[in-house]
mmCIF file of C-alpha atoms in Angstrom:
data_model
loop_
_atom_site.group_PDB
_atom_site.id
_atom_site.type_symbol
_atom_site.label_atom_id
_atom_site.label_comp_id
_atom_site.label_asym_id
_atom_site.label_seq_id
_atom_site.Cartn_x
_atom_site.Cartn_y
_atom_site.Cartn_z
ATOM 1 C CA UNK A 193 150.879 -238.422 -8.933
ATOM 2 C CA UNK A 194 150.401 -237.855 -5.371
ATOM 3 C CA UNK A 195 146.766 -236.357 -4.426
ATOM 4 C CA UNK A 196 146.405 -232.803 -2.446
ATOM 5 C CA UNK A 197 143.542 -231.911 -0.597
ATOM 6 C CA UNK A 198 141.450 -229.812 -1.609
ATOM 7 C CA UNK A 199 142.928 -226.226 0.609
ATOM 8 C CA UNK A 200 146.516 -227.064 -0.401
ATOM 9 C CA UNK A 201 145.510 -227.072 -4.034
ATOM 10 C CA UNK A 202 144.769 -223.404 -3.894
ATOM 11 C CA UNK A 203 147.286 -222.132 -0.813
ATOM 12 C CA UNK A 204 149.889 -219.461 -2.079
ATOM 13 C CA UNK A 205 153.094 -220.903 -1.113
ATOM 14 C CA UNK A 206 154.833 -218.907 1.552
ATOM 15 C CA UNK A 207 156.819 -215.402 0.572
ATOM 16 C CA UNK A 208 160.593 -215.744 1.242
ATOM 17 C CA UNK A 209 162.116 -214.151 3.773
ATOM 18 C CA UNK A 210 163.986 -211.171 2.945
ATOM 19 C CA UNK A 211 166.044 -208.427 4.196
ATOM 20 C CA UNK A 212 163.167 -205.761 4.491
ATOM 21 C CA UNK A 213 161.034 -208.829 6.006
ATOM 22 C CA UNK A 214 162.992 -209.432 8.812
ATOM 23 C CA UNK A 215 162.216 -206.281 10.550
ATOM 24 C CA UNK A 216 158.552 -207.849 10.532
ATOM 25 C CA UNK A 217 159.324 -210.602 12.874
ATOM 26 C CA UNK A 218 160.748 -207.887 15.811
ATOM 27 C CA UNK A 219 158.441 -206.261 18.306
ATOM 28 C CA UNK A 220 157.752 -202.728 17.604
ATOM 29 C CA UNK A 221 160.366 -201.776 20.468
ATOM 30 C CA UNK A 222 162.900 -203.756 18.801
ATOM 31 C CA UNK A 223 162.564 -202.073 15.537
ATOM 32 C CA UNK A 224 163.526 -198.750 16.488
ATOM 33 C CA UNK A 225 167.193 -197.274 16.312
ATOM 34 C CA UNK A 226 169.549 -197.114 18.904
ATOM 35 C CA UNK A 227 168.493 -194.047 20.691
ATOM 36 C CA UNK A 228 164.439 -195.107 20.251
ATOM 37 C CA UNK A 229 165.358 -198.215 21.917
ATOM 38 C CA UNK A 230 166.814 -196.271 24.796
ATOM 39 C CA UNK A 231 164.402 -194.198 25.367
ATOM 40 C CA UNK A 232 161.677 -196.921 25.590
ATOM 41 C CA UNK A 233 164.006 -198.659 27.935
ATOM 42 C CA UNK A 234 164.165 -195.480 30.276
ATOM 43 C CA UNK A 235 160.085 -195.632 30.368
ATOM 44 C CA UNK A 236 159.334 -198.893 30.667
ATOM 45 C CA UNK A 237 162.115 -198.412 34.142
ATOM 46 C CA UNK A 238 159.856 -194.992 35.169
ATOM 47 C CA UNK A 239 156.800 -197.107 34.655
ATOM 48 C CA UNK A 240 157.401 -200.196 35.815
ATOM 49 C CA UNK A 241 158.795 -199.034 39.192
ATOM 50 C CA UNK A 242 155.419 -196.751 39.438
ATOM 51 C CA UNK A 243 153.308 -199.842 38.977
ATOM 52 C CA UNK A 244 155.856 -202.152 41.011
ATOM 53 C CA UNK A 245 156.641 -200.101 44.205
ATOM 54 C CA UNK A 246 152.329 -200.377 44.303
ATOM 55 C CA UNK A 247 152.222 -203.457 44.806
ATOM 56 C CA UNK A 248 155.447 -204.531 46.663
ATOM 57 C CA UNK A 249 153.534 -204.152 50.022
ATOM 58 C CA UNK A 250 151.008 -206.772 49.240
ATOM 59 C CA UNK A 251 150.426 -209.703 51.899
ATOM 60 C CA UNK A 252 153.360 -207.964 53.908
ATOM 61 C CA UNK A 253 150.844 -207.661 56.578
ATOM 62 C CA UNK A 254 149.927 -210.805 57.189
ATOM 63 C CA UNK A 255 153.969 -211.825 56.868
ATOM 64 C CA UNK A 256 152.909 -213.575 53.290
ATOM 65 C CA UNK A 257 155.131 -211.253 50.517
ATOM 66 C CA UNK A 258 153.587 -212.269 47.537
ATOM 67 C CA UNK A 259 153.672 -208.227 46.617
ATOM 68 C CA UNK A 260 157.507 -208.226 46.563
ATOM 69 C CA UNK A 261 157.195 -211.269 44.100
ATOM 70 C CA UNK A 262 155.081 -210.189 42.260
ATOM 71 C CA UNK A 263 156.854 -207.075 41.900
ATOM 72 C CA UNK A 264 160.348 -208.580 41.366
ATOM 73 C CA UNK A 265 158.959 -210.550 38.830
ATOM 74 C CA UNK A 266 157.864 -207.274 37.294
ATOM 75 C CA UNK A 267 161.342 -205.570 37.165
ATOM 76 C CA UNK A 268 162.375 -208.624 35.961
ATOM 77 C CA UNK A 269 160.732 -208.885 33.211
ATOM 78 C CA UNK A 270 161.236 -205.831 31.979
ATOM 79 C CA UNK A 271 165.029 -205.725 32.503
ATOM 80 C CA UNK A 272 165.330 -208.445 30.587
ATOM 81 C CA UNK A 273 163.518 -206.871 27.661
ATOM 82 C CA UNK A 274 165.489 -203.783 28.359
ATOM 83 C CA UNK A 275 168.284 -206.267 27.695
ATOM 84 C CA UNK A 276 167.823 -207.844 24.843
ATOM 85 C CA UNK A 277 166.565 -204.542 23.334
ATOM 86 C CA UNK A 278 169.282 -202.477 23.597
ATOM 87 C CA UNK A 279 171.860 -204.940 25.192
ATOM 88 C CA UNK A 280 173.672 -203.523 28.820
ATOM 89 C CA UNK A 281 173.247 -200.063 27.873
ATOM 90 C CA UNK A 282 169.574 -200.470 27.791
ATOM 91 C CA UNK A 283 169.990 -202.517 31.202
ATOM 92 C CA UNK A 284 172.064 -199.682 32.575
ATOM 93 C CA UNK A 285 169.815 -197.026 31.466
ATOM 94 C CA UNK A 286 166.437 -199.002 32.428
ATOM 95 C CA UNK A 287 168.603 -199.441 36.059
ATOM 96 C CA UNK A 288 168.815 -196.028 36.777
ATOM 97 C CA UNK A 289 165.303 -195.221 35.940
ATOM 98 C CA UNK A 290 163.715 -197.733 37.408
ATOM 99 C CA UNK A 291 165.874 -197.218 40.593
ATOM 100 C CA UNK A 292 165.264 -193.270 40.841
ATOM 101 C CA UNK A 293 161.390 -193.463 40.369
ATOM 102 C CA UNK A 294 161.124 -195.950 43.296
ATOM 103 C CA UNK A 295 163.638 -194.215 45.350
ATOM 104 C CA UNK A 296 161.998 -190.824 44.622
ATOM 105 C CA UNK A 297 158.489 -192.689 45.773
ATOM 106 C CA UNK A 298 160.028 -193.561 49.236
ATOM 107 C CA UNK A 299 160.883 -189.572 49.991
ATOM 108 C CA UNK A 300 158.443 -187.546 51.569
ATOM 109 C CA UNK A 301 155.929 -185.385 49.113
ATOM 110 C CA UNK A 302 155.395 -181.839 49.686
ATOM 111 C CA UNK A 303 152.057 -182.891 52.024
ATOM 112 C CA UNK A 304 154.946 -185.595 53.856
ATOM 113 C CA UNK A 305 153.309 -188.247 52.679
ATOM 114 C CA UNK A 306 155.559 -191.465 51.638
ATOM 115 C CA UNK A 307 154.142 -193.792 48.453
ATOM 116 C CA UNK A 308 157.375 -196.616 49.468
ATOM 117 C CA UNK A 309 157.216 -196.859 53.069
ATOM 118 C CA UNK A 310 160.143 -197.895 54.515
ATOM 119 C CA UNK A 311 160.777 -199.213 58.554
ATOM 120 C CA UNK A 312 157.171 -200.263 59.987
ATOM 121 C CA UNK A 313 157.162 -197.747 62.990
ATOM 122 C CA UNK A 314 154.998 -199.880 64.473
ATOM 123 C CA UNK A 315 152.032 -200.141 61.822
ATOM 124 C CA UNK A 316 152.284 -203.866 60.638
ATOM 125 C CA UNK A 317 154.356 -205.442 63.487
ATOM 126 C CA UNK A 318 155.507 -208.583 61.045
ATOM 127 C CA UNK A 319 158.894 -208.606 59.117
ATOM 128 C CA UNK A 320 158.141 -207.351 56.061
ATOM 129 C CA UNK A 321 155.183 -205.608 57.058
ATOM 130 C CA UNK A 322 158.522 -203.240 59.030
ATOM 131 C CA UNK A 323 160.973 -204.935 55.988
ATOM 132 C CA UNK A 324 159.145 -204.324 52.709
ATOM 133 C CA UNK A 325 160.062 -200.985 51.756
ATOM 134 C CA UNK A 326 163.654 -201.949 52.543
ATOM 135 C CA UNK A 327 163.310 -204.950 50.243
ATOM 136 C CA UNK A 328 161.793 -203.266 47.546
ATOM 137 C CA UNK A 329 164.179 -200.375 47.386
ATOM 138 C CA UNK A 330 167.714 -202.210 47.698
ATOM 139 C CA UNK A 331 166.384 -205.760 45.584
ATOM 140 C CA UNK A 332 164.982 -203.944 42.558
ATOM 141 C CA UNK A 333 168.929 -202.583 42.321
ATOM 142 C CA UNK A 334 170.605 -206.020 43.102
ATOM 143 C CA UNK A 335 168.161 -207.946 40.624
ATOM 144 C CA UNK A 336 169.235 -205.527 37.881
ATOM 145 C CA UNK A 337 172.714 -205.347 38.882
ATOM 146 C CA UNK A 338 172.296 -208.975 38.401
ATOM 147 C CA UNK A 339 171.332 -209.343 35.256
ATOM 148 C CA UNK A 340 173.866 -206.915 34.042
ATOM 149 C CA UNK A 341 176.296 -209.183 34.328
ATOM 150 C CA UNK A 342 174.419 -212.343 32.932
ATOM 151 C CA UNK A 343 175.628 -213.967 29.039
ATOM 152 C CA UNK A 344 174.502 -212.055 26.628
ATOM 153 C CA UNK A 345 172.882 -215.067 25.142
ATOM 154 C CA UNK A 346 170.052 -214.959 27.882
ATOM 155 C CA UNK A 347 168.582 -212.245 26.497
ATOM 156 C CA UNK A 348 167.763 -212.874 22.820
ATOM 157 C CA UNK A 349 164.104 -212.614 20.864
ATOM 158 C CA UNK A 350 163.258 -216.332 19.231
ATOM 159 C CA UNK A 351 161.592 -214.035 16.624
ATOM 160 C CA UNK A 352 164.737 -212.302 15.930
ATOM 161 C CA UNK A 353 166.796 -215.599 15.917
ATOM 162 C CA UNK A 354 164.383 -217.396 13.905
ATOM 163 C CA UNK A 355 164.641 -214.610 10.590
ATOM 164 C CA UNK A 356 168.112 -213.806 10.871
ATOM 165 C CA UNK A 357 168.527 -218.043 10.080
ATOM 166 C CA UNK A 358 165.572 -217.549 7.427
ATOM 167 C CA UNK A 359 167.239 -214.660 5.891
ATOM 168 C CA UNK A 360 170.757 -216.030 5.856
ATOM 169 C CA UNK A 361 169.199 -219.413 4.524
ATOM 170 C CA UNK A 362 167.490 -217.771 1.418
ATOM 171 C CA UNK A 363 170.632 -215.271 1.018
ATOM 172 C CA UNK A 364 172.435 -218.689 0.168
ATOM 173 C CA UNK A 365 169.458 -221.151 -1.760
ATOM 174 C CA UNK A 366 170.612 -219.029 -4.786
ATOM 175 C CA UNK A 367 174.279 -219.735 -4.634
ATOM 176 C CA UNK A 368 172.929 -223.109 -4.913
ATOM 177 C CA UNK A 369 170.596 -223.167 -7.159
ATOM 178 C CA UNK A 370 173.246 -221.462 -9.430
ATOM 179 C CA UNK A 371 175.831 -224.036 -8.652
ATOM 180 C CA UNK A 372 173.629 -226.771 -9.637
ATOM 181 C CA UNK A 373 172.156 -225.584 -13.063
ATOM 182 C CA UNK A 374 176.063 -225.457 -13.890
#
């Protein structure tokens, strides 16, 4: 008889995988129902464009954009989660959010000043200090226009993947189990 050690003697052996535990392996987000998933898809565009048209100015000074990077990688990665979400309707939706908060940052306020400046006029005499704004506002829409139109199977959740196969595997042990004892 083979010997166990002495913590697999008393380890429960794992649960199976079930229907109901499925739902388990999803991030919160991806738990939600159709129009939940929507909605979070249409904030995380409001606030990631908040956040992103901050920082896409960054190094543009000194002719060194790591702020539109950075911020690119931002809408990025939260298109792509808008994607896999809710599939190109939660792209589409996230687009349009995303795209009006920024756009509405680059108009002037009631006090005429401008959070997305846009044209240098002078103030940072590089090409993207004068370019940025421009950048920002038109890439953020090509990126996502981008991704629209990307395979679907680009934009999947390994958690998701990993208990739809554990669920379908333990929907058929039984059929086998009842096959053999025949």
């Amino acid at each position: 008889m083979a010997s166990l050690n002495f913590q697999e003697q008393f380890e429960e052996p794992p649960a199976p995988v079930t229907a109901q535990r499925h739902q388990e392996y999803l991030p919160l987000s991806y738990r939600l129902g159709v129009p939940g998933r929507l909605l979070v898809s249409i904030i995380s565009g409001f606030l990631v464009a908040i956040i992103a048209s901050g920082t896409h100015r960054m190094g543009a000074a000194e002719n060194i954009p790591y702020g539109l990077f950075l911020s690119f990688m931002l809408i990025g990665m939260s298109a792509w989660a808008a994607r896999s979400r809710s599939g190109v309707f939660g792209a589409g939706f996230h687009l349009l959010s995303s795209s009006a908060m920024a756009w509405l940052m680059a108009f002037p306020g009631p006090a005429g000043d401008v959070l997305v400046p846009v044209g240098g006029k002078g103030v940072f005499l590089s090409f993207f200090g004068m370019h940025a704004g421009y950048i920002w506002l038109y890439g953020l829409i090509v990126l996502q226009l981008v991704m629209l139109v990307l395979p679907q199977r680009w934009f999947t959740v390994a958690g998701s993947l990993q208990a739809k196969t554990a669920v379908q595997q333990y929907a058929s042990e039984p059929k086998r189990s009842a096959e053999v004892h025949r």
